[in-house]
CSV table of C-alpha atoms in Angstrom, one decimal:
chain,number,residue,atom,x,y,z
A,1,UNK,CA,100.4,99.3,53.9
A,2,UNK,CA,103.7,99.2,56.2
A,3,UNK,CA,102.9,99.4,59.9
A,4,UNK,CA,105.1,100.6,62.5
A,5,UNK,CA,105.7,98.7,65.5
A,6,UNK,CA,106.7,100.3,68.1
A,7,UNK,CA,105.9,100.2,72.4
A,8,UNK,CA,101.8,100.6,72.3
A,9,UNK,CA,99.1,100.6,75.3
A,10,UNK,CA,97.6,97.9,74.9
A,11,UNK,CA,100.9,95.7,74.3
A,12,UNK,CA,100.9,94.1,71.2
A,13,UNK,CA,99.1,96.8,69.6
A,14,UNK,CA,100.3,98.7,66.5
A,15,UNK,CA,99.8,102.0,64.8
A,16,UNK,CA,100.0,103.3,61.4
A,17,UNK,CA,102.0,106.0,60.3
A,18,UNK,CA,101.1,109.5,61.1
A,19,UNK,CA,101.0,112.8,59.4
A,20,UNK,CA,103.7,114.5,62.1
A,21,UNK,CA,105.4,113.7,65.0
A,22,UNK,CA,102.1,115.0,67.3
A,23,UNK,CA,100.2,112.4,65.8
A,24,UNK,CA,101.0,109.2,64.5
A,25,UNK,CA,104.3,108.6,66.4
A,26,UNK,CA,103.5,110.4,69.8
A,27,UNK,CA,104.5,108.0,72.7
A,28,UNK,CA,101.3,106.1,73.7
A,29,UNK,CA,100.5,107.2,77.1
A,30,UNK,CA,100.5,104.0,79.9
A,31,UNK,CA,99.5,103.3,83.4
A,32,UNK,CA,103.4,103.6,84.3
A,33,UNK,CA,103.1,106.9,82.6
A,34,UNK,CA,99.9,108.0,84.0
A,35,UNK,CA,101.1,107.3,87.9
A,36,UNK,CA,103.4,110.8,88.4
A,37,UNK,CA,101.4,112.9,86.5
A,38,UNK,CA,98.2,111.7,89.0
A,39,UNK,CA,100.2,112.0,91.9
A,40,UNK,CA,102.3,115.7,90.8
A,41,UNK,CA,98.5,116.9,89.6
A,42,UNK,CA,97.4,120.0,91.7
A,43,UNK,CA,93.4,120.2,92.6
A,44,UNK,CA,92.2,123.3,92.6
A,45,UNK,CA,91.6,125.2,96.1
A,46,UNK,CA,88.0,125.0,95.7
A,47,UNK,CA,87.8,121.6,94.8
A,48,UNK,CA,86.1,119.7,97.8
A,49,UNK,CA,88.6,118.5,100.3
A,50,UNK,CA,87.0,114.9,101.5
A,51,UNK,CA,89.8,114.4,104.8
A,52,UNK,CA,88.5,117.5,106.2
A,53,UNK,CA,85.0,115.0,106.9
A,54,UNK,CA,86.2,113.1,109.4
A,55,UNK,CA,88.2,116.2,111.4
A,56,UNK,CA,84.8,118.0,111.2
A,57,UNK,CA,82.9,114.9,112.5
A,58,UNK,CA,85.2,114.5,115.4
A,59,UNK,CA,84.9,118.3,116.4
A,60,UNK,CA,81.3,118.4,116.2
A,61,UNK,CA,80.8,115.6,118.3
A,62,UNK,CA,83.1,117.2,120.7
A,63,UNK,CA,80.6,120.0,120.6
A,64,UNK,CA,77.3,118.4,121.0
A,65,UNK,CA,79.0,116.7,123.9
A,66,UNK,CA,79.7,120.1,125.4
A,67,UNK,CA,76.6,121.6,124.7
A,68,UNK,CA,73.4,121.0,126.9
A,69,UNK,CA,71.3,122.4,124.0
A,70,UNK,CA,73.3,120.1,121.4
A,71,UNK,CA,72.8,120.5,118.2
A,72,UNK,CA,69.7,123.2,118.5
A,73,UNK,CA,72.2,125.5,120.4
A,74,UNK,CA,73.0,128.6,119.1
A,75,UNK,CA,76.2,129.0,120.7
A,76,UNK,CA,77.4,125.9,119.2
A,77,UNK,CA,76.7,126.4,115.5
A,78,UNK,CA,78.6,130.2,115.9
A,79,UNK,CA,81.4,127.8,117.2
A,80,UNK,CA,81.2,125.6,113.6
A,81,UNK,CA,83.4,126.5,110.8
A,82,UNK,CA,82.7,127.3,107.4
A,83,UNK,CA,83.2,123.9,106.3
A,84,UNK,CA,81.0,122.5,108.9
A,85,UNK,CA,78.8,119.7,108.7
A,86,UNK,CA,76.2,121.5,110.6
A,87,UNK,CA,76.5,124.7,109.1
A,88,UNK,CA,76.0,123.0,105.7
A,89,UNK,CA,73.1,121.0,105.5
A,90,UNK,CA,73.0,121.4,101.5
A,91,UNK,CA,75.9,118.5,101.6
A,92,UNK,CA,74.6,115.5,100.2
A,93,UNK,CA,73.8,112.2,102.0
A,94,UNK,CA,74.3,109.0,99.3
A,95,UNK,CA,71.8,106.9,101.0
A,96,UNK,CA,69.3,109.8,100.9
A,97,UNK,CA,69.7,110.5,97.2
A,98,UNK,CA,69.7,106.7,96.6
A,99,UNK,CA,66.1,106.3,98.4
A,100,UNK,CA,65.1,109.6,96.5
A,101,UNK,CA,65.5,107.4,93.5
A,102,UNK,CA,63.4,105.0,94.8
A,103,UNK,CA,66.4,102.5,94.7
A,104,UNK,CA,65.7,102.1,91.6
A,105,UNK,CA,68.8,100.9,89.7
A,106,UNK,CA,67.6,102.7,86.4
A,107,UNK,CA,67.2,105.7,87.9
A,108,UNK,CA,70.3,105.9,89.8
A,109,UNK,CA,72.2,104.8,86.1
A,110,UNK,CA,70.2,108.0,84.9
A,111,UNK,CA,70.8,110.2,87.6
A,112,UNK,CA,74.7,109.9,87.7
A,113,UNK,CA,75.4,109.5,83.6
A,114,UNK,CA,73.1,113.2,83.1
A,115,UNK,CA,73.7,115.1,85.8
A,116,UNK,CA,77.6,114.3,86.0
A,117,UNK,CA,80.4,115.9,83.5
A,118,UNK,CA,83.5,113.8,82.3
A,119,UNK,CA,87.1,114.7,83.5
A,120,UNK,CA,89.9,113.2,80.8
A,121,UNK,CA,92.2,111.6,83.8
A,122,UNK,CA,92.5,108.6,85.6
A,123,UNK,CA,92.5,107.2,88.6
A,124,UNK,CA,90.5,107.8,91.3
A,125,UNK,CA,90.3,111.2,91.6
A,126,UNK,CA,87.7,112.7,93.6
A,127,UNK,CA,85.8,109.5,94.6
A,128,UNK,CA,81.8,109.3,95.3
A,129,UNK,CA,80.8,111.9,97.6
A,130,UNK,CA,82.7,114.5,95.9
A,131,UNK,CA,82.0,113.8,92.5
A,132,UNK,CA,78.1,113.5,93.7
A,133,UNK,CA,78.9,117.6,95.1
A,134,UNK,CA,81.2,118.7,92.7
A,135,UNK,CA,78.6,116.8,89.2
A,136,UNK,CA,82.3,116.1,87.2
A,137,UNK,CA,84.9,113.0,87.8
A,138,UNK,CA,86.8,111.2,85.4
A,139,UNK,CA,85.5,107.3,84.7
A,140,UNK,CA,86.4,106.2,88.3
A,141,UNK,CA,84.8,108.9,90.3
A,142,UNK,CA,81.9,108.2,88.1
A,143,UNK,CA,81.7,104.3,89.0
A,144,UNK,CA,82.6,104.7,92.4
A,145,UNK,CA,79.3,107.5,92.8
A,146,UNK,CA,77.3,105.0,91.2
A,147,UNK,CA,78.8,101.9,93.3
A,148,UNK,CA,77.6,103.9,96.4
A,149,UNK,CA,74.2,105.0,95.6
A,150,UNK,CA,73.5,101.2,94.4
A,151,UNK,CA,75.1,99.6,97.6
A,152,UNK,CA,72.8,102.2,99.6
A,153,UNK,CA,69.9,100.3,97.4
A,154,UNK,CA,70.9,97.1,98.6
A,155,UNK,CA,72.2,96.1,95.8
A,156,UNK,CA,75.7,94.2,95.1
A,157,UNK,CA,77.8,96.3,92.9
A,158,UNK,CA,81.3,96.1,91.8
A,159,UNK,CA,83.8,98.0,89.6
A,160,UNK,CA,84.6,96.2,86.4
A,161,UNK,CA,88.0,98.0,84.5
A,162,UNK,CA,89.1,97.4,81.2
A,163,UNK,CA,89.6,98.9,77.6
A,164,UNK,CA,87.3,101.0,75.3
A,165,UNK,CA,87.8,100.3,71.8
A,166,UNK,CA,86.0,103.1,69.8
A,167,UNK,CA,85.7,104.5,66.4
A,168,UNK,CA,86.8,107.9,65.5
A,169,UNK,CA,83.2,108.7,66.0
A,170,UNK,CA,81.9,107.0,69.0
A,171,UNK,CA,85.0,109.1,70.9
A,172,UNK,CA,84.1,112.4,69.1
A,173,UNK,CA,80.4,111.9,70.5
A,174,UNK,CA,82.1,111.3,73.8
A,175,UNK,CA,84.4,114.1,74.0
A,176,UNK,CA,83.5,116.3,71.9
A,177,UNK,CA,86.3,116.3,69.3
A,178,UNK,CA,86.5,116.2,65.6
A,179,UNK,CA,84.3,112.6,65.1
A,180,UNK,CA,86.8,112.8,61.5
A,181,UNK,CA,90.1,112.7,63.7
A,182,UNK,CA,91.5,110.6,65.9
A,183,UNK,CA,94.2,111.5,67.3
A,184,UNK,CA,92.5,114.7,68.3
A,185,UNK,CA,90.6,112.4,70.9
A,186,UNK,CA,93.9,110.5,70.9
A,187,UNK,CA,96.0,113.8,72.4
A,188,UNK,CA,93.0,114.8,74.7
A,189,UNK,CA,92.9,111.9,77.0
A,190,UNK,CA,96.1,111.6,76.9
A,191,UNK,CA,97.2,114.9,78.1
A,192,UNK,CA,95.1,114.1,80.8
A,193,UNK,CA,97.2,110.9,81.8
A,194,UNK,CA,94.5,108.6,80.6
A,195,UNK,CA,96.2,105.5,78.9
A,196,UNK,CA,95.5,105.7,75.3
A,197,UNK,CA,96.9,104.1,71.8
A,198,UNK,CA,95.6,104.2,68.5
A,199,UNK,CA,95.0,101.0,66.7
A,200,UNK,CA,95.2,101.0,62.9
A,201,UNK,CA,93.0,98.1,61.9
A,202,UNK,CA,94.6,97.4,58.3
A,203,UNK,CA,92.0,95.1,57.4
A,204,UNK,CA,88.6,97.0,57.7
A,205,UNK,CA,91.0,100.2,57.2
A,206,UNK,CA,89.9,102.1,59.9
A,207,UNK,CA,91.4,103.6,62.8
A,208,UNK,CA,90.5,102.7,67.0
A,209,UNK,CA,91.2,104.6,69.9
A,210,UNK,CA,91.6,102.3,72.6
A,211,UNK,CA,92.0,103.7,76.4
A,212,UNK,CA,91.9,102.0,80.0
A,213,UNK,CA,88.4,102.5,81.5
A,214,UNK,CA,85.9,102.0,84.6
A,215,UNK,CA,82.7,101.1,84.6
A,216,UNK,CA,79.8,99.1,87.0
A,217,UNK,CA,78.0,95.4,87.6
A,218,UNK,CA,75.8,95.0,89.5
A,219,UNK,CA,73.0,92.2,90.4
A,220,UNK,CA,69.9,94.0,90.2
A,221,UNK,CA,67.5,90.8,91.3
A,222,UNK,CA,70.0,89.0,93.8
A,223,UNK,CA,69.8,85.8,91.5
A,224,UNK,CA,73.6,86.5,90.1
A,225,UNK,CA,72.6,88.2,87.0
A,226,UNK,CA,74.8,90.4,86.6
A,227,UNK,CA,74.3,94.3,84.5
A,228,UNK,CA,77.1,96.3,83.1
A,229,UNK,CA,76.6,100.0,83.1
A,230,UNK,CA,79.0,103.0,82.5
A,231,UNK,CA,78.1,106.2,83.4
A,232,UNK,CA,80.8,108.3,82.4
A,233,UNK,CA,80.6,107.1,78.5
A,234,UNK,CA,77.6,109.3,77.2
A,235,UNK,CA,77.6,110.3,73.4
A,236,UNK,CA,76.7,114.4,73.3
A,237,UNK,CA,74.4,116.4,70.3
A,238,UNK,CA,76.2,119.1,69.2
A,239,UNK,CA,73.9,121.5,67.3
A,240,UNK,CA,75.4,124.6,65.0
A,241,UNK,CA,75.7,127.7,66.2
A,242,UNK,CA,73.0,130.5,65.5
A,243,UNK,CA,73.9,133.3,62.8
A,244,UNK,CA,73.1,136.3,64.5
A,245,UNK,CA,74.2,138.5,61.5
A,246,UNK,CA,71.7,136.5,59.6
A,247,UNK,CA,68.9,136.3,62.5
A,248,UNK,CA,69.0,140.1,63.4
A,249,UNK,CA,69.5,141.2,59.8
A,250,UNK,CA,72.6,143.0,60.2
A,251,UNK,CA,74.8,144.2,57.6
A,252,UNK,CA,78.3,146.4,58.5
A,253,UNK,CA,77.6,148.4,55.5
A,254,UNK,CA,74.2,149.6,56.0
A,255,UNK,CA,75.4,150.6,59.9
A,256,UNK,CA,77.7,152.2,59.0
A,257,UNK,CA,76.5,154.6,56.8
A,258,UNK,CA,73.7,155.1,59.3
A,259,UNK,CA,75.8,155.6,62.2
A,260,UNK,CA,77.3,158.3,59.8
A,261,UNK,CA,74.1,160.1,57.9
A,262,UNK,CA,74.7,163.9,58.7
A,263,UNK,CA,77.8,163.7,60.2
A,264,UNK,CA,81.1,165.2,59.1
A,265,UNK,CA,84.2,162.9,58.1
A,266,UNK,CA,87.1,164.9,59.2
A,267,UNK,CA,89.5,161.9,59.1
């Protein structure tokens, strides 16, 4: 089979050719490419805004100084905004929820892979604190939430970044895309700036989806055995829809002419 060279993410890479122009021969999407899209992206207003922590931490202090009840004053919490620290004690601490999980590097793994959604984009995005309020970030925020909660266990942990090289499946379990179609995964993550190219292995005669990606080490014992972990790669069970024609025993016909016993049809 003729393969088509042309500029790929990784470099070097190749492709084989596509049904149409959407597919095979899109452009693969880069980190060059991936910079203005991150930097022209919009967040949403409601998205957590992490530099108004610091302004909120220097006017409450301000506050407490001025008040002789401090922080038990009712005069000063009428005085706290709606984003207050104060006035919202439901905002999470990452060194509480880290000794919640007992420190335990298993658990924080668990806790951060189920209870957080994947965002297709790159870079960091949100970072740890609001990807721990918000439960989504892309694989960044993800790594950097768990990075925190294991350096508030006293452990050392670092970011590790690389490529993903998965099979039509694997990325279909991921995403939740057609497992049979690559370049459905393929267009998702790049739309969403995430470098991406599709690798036509000619010799097992299979197709690979291969992106840029973050992950976590860490040392667990303090001996310099080091464990990889990625939080934001999680394979999904998707499970068919329930008939409800077929569980309720409904049928248009026999409605319909009940609906219209005893009436009369004048149109």
């Amino acid at each position: 089979m003729l393969i088509n060279k042309r500029k790929t993410f990784p470099v070097g890479g190749s492709i084989a050719p596509g049904n149409s122009p959407l597919q095979g021969r899109m452009h693969a999407m880069s980190p060059a490419d991936s910079k203005p899209m991150i930097e022209g992206r919009q967040l949403p207003n409601n998205v957590f805004d992490m530099q108004t922590i610091p302004a909120l931490q220097q006017q409450e202090a301000a506050l407490l100084a001025a008040q002789p009840g401090g922080a038990q004053s009712a005069s000063l919490k009428s005085l706290a905004g709606p984003m207050s620290l104060m006035s919202n004690p439901a905002i999470p601490s990452i060194s509480a929820l880290a000794a919640a999980l007992g420190n335990d590097v298993d658990k924080i793994y668990q806790y951060v892979t189920n209870n957080t959604g994947y965002i297709n984009t790159y870079g960091s995005q949100k970072g740890a604190l609001s990807c721990l309020i918000e439960h989504y970030g892309n694989s960044f925020d993800q790594a950097a939430l768990m990075v925190a909660l294991l350096r508030a266990a006293g452990k050392t942990a670092n970011f590790m970044f690389g490529q993903l090289k998965l099979t039509p499946a694997q990325a279909g379990a991921w995403l939740g895309t057609d497992p049979n179609n690559v370049w459905a995964s393929r267009n998702m993550l790049g739309n969403g700036g995430v470098p991406v190219d599709v690798i036509w292995d000619a010799v097992n005669f299979v197709y690979y989806l291969t992106l840029s990606h973050c992950w976590v080490k860490v040392d667990i014992t303090g001996a310099g055995n080091w464990y990889v972990f990625d939080p934001a790669f999680k394979s999904h069970t998707f499970t068919a829809g329930v008939d409800l024609a077929t569980i309720t025993g409904f049928n248009a016909t026999t409605f319909k002419n009940s609906a219209m016993a005893g009436a009369t049809v004048t149109a």
